[in-house]
Coordinates of C-alpha atoms in Angstrom, one line a residue:
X22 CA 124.4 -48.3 -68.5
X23 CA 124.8 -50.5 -65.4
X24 CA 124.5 -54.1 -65.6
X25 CA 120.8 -54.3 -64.5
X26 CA 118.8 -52.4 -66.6
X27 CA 117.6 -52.2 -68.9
X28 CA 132.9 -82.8 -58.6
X29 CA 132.2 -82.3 -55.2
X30 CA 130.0 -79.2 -55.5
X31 CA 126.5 -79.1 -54.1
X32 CA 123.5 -79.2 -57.2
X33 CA 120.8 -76.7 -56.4
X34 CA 117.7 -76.1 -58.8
X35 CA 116.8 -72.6 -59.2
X36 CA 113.1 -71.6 -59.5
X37 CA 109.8 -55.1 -62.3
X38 CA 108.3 -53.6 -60.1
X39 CA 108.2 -49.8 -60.8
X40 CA 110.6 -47.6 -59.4
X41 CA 109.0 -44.6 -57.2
X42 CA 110.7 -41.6 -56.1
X43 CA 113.1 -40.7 -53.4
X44 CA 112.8 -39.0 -50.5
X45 CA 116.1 -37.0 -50.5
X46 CA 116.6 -38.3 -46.9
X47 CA 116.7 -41.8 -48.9
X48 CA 118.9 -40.8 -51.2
X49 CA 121.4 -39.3 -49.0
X50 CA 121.3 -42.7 -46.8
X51 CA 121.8 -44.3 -50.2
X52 CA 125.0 -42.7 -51.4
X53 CA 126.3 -42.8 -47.9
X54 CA 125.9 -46.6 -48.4
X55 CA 127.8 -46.2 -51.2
X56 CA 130.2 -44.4 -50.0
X57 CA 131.2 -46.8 -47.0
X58 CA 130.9 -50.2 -49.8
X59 CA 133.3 -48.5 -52.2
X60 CA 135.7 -48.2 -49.5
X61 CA 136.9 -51.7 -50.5
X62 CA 137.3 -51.1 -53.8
X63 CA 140.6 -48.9 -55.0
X64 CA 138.2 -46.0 -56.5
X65 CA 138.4 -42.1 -56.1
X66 CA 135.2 -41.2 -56.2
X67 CA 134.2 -37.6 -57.2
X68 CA 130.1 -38.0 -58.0
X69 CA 127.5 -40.8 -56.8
X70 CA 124.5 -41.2 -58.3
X71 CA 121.6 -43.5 -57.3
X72 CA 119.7 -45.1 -60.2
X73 CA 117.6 -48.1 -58.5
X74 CA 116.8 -47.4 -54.7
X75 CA 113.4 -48.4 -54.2
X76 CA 113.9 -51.9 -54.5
X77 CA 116.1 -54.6 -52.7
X78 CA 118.6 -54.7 -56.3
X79 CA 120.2 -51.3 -55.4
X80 CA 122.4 -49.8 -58.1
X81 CA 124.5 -46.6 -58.2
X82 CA 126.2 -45.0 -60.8
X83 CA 130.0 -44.0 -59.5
X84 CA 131.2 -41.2 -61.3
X85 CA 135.4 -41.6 -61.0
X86 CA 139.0 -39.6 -62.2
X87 CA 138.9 -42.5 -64.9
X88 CA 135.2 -43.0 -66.1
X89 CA 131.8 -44.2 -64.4
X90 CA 131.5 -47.9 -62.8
X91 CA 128.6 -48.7 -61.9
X92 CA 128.2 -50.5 -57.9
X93 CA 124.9 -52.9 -57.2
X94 CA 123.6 -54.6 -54.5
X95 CA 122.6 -57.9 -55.8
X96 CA 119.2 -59.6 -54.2
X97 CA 119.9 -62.5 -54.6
X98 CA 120.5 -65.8 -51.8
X99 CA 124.2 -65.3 -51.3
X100 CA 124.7 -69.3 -53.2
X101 CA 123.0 -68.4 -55.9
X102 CA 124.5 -64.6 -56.5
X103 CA 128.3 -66.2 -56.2
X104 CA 127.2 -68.9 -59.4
X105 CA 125.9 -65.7 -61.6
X106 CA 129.1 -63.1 -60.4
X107 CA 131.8 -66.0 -61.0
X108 CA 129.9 -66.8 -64.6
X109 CA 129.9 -62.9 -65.2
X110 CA 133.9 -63.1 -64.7
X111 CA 134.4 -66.1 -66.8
X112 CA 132.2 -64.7 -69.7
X113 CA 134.2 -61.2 -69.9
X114 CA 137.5 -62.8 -69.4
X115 CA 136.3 -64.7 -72.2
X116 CA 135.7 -61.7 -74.4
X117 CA 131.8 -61.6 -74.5
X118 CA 129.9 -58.5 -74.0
X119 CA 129.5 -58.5 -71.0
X120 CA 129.8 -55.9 -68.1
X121 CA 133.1 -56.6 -66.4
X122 CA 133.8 -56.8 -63.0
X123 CA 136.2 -54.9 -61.0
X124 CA 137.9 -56.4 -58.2
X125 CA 138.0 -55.2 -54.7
X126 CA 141.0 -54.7 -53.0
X127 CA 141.3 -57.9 -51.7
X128 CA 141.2 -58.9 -55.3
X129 CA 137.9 -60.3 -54.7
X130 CA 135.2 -60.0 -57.2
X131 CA 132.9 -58.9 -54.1
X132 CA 132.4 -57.4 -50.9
X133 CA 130.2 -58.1 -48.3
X134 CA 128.2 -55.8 -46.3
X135 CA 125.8 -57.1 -43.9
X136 CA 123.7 -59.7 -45.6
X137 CA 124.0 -58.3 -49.0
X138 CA 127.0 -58.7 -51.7
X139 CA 127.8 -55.6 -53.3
X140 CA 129.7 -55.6 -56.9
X141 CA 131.3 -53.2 -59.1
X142 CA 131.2 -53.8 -62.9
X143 CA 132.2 -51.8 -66.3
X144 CA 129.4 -48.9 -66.9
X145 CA 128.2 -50.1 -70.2
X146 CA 126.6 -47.0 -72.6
X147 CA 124.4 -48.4 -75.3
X148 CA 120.6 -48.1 -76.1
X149 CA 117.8 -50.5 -75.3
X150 CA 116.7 -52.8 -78.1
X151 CA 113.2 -51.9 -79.8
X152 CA 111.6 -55.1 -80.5
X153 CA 109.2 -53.8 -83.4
X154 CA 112.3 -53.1 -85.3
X155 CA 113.3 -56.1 -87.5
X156 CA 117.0 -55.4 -87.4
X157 CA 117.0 -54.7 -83.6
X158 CA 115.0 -58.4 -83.2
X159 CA 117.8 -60.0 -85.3
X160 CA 120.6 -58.2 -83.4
X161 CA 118.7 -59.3 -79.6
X162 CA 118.7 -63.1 -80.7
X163 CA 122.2 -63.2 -82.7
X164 CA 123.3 -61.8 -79.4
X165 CA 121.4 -64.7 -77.3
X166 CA 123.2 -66.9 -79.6
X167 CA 126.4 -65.5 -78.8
X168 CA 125.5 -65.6 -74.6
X169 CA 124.9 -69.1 -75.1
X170 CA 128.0 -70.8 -77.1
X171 CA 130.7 -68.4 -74.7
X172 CA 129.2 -69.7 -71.6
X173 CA 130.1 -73.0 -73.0
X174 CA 132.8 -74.1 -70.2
X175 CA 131.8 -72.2 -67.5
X176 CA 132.4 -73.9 -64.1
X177 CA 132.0 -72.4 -60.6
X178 CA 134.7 -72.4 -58.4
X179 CA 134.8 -74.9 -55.6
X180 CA 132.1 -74.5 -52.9
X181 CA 130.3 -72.6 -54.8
X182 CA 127.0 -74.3 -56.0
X183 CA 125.6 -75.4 -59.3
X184 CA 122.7 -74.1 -60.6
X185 CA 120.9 -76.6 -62.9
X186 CA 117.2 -77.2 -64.9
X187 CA 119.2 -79.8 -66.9
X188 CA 116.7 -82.3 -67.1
X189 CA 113.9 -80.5 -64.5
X190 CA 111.5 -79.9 -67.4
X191 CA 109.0 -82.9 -66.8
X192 CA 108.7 -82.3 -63.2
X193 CA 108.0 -78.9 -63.7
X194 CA 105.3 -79.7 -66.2
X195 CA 104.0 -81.7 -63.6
X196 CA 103.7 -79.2 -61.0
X197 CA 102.1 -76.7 -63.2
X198 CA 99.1 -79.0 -64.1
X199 CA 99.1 -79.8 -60.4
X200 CA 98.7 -76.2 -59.4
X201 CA 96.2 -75.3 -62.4
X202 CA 93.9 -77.9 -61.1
X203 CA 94.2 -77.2 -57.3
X204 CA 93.3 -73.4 -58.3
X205 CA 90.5 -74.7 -59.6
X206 CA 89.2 -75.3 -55.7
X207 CA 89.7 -71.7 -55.4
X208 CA 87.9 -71.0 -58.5
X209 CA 84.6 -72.9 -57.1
X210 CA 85.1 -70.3 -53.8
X211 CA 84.4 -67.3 -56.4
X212 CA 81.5 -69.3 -58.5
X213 CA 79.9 -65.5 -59.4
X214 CA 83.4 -64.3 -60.9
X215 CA 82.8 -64.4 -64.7
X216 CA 87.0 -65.3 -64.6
X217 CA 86.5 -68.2 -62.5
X218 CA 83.4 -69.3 -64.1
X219 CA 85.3 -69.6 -67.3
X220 CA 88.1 -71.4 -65.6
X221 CA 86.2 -74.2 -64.6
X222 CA 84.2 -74.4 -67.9
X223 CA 87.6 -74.6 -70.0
X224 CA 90.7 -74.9 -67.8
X225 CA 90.2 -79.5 -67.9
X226 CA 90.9 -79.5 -71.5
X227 CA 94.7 -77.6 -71.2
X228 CA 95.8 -79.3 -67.6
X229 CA 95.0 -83.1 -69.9
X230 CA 97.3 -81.2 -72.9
X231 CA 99.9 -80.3 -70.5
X232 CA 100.2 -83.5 -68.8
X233 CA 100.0 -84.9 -73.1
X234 CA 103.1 -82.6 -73.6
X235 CA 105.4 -84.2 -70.9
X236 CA 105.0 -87.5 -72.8
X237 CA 105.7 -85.6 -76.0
X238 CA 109.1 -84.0 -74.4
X239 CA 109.7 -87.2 -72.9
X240 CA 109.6 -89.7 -76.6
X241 CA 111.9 -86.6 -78.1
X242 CA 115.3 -85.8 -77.8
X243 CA 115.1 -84.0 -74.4
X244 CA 116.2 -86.5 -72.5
X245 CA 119.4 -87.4 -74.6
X246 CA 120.0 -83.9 -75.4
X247 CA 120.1 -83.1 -71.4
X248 CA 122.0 -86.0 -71.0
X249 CA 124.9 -84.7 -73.3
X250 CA 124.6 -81.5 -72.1
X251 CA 125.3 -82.3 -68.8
X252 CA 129.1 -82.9 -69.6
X253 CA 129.7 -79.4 -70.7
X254 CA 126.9 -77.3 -70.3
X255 CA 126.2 -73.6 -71.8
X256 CA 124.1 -71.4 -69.3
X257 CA 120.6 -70.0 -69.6
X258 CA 120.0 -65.8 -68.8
X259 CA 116.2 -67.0 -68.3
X260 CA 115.4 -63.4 -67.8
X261 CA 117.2 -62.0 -71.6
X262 CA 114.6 -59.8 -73.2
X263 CA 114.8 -55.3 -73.1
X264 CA 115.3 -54.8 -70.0
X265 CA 119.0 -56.8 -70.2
X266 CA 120.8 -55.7 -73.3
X267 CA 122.1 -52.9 -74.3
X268 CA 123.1 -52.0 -78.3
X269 CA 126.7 -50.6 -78.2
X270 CA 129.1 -48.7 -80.5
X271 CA 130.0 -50.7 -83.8
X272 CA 127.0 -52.8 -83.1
X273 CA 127.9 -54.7 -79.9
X274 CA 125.3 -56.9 -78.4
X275 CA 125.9 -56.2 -74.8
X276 CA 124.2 -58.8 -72.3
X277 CA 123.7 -57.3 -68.9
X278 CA 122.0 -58.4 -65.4
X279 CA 123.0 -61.9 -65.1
X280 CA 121.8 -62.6 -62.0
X281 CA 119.1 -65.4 -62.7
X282 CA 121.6 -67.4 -65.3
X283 CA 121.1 -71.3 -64.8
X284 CA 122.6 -74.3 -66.8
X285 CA 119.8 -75.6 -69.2
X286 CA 119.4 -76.4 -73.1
X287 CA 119.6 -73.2 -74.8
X288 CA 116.1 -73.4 -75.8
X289 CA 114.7 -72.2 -72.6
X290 CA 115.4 -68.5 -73.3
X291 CA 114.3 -69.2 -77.2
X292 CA 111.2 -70.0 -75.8
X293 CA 111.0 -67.5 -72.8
X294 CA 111.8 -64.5 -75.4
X295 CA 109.9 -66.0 -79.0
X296 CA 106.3 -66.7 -77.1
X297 CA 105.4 -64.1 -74.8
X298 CA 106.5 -61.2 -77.4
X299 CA 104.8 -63.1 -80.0
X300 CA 101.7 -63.3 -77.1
X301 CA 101.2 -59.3 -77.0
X302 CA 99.8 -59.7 -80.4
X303 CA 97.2 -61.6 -79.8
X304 CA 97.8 -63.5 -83.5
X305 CA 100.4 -66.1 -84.3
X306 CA 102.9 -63.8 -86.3
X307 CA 104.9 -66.4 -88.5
X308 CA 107.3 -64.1 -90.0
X309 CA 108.3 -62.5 -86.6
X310 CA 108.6 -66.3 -85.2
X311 CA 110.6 -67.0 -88.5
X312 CA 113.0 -63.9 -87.9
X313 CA 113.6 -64.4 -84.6
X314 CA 114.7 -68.5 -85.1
X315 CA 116.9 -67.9 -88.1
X316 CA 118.9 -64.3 -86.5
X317 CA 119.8 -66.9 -83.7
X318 CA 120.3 -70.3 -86.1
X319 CA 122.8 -67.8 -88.2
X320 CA 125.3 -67.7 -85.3
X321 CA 124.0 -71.3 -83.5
X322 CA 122.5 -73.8 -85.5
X323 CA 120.0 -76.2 -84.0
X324 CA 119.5 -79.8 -85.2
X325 CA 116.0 -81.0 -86.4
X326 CA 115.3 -83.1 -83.1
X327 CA 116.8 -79.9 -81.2
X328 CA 114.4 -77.6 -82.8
X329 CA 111.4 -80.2 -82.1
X330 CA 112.3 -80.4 -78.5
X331 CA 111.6 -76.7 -78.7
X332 CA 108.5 -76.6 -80.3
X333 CA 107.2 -79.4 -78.2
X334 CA 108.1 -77.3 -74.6
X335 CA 106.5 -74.1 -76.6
X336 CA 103.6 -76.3 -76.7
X337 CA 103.5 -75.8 -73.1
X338 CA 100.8 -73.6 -71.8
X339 CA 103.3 -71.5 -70.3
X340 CA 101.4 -67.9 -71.0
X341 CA 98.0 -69.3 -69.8
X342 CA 99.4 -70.7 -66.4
X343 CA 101.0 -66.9 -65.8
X344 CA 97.8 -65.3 -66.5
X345 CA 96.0 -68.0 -64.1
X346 CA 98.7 -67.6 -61.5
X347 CA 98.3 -63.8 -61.7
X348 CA 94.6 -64.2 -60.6
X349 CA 95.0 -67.0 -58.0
X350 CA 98.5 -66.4 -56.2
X351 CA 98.8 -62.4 -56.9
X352 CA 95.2 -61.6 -56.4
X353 CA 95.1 -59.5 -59.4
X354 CA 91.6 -58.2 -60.3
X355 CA 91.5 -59.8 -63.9
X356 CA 88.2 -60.0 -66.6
X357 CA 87.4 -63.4 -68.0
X358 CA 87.8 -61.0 -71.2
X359 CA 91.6 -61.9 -70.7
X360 CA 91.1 -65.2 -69.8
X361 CA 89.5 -66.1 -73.3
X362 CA 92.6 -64.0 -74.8
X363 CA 94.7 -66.8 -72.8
X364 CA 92.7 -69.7 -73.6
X365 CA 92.3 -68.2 -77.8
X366 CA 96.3 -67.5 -78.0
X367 CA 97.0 -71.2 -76.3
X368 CA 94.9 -72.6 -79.0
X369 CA 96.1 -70.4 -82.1
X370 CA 99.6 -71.2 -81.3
X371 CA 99.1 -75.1 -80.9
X372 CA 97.8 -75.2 -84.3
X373 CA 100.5 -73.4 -85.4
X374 CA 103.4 -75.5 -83.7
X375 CA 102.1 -78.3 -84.6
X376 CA 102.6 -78.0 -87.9
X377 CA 106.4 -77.6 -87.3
X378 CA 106.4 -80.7 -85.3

């Protein structure tokens, strides 16, 4: 499977849609796009196929006289896609499992062709991970374990940018409560939507706890932690979950799509992959929380004050501000039935962090 599915340098902080059909015409435009990138690669080509073209992430499957590669079209600013290709390179020189890149024959790791870098990688075969499965959850987070201590050394080459939340955390705790109580102007606009009513009844209590958990991340270890971090930093996939592994043969843990990687503290993904799968329950599940932190403590240990820096940021009302954000950015139509299921999860998983704090 392709990788998608499933001193002196310039410091930069980084902030699915579903895939309709093809027209043939689009396809045939598509794999003569193909045809003309590859061109700068040293590839005979006998079979294209398109598997993403409705979407500005194009990716093709190149059937060749030694095996499949498979050729994307990252979306991504061009700063930001040179940080994740070059960390891609370093982590498979390395020997972690991810897709490697084949050079062009420039012997660069990619072509440009209009606005748009175009890269071809290693096709990876391998399944998707099935998170209800115990032993597939342990293999997903021993593999985030694994992403996280290989990165370890990773540094871009000169003029390319770094990409950092090292020590962002606060201020973006601060712009969430900021935007949670500007929505609430918008809120009083719609003051017959059963959502918005409920918003303005509730939402006070959670921006004061929010604004409470900065000082909380700010009297722990973060700031040291970022601190010492900052000399030799791992990276952060902020987007690991399903849709970017892959289980191999002999049990690999393949770690694919890394175009969103960042430097941070490893937690970040702990949290982004522990709280919104534990949130489609609807119930704080202890023994899935449980399994998950000790499949990634078996291959890298956290310290006490580590692990408290991580429960204090899960704290965060992270889940809530999406569902708010859905309703007030994206204009989704949304109930005030799933608002309470926000607001109830927010408050089941306090009490249940806060006993590990």
């Amino acid at each position: 499977m392709c990788p998608l599915m499933a001193e002196n340098q310039e410091v930069i902080e980084e902030g699915n849609s579903s895939e309709l059909p093809l027209s043939a015409e689009d396809e045939r435009k598509l794999t003569e796009l193909a045809e003309n990138v590859l061109q700068g690669w040293d590839i005979q080509v006998e079979k294209i196929d398109v598997i993403q073209g409705n979407q500005m992430a194009l990716v093709w499957k190149i059937h060749t006289d030694s095996g499949a590669v498979c050729l994307k079209r990252i979306h991504r600013p061009e700063k930001k896609a040179l940080f994740s290709i070059f960390a891609q390179d370093y982590l498979a020189k390395k020997g972690m499992n991810v897709p490697g890149i084949r050079p062009n024959k420039k012997g660069s790791l990619y072509s440009k062709h209009g606005s748009f870098l175009f890269v071809v990688y290693d096709w990876i075969e391998g399944r998707p991970f099935e998170l209800t499965v115990q032993s597939d959850l342990e293999f997903i987070m021993k593999g985030l374990a694994d992403f996280h201590t290989a990165s370890v050394g990773y540094q871009p080459p000169n003029g390319v940018p770094v990409f950092t939340k090292l020590g962002r955390w606060p201020n973006h705790y601060t712009k969430r409560c900021k935007q949670m109580d500007t929505w609430k102007l918008m809120a009083q606009m719609e003051n017959e939507d059963p959502f918005s009513q409920l918003y303005l009844q509730e939402i006070d209590s959670f921006i004061e706890e929010g604004l409470r958990i900065k000082d909380r991340l700010l009297q722990s270890s973060y700031v040291p932690w970022t601190e010492q971090l900052k000399k030799s930093p791992n990276l952060c996939h902020q987007d690991y979950g399903t849709g970017n592994t892959l289980l191999g043969e002999n049990e690999q843990i393949w770690v694919i799509d890394l175009d969103t990687v960042s430097f941070d503290l490893p937690i970040r993904d702990l949290r982004k992959m522990i709280i919104p799968l534990l949130d489609t329950t609807g119930v704080w599940d202890e023994e899935t929380f449980h399994v998950m932190l000790n499949a990634y403590e078996s291959r890298a240990p956290l310290t006490d004050e580590q692990k408290q820096v991580m429960f204090i940021d899960m704290l965060f009302p992270y889940e809530l501000y999406d569902v708010i954000r859905e309703k007030y950015v994206r204009k989704s139509a949304l109930s005030k039935e799933e608002l309470e299921s926000a607001f109830e999860y927010e408050r089941i998983k306090a009490n249940a962090l806060q006993q590990l704090i």
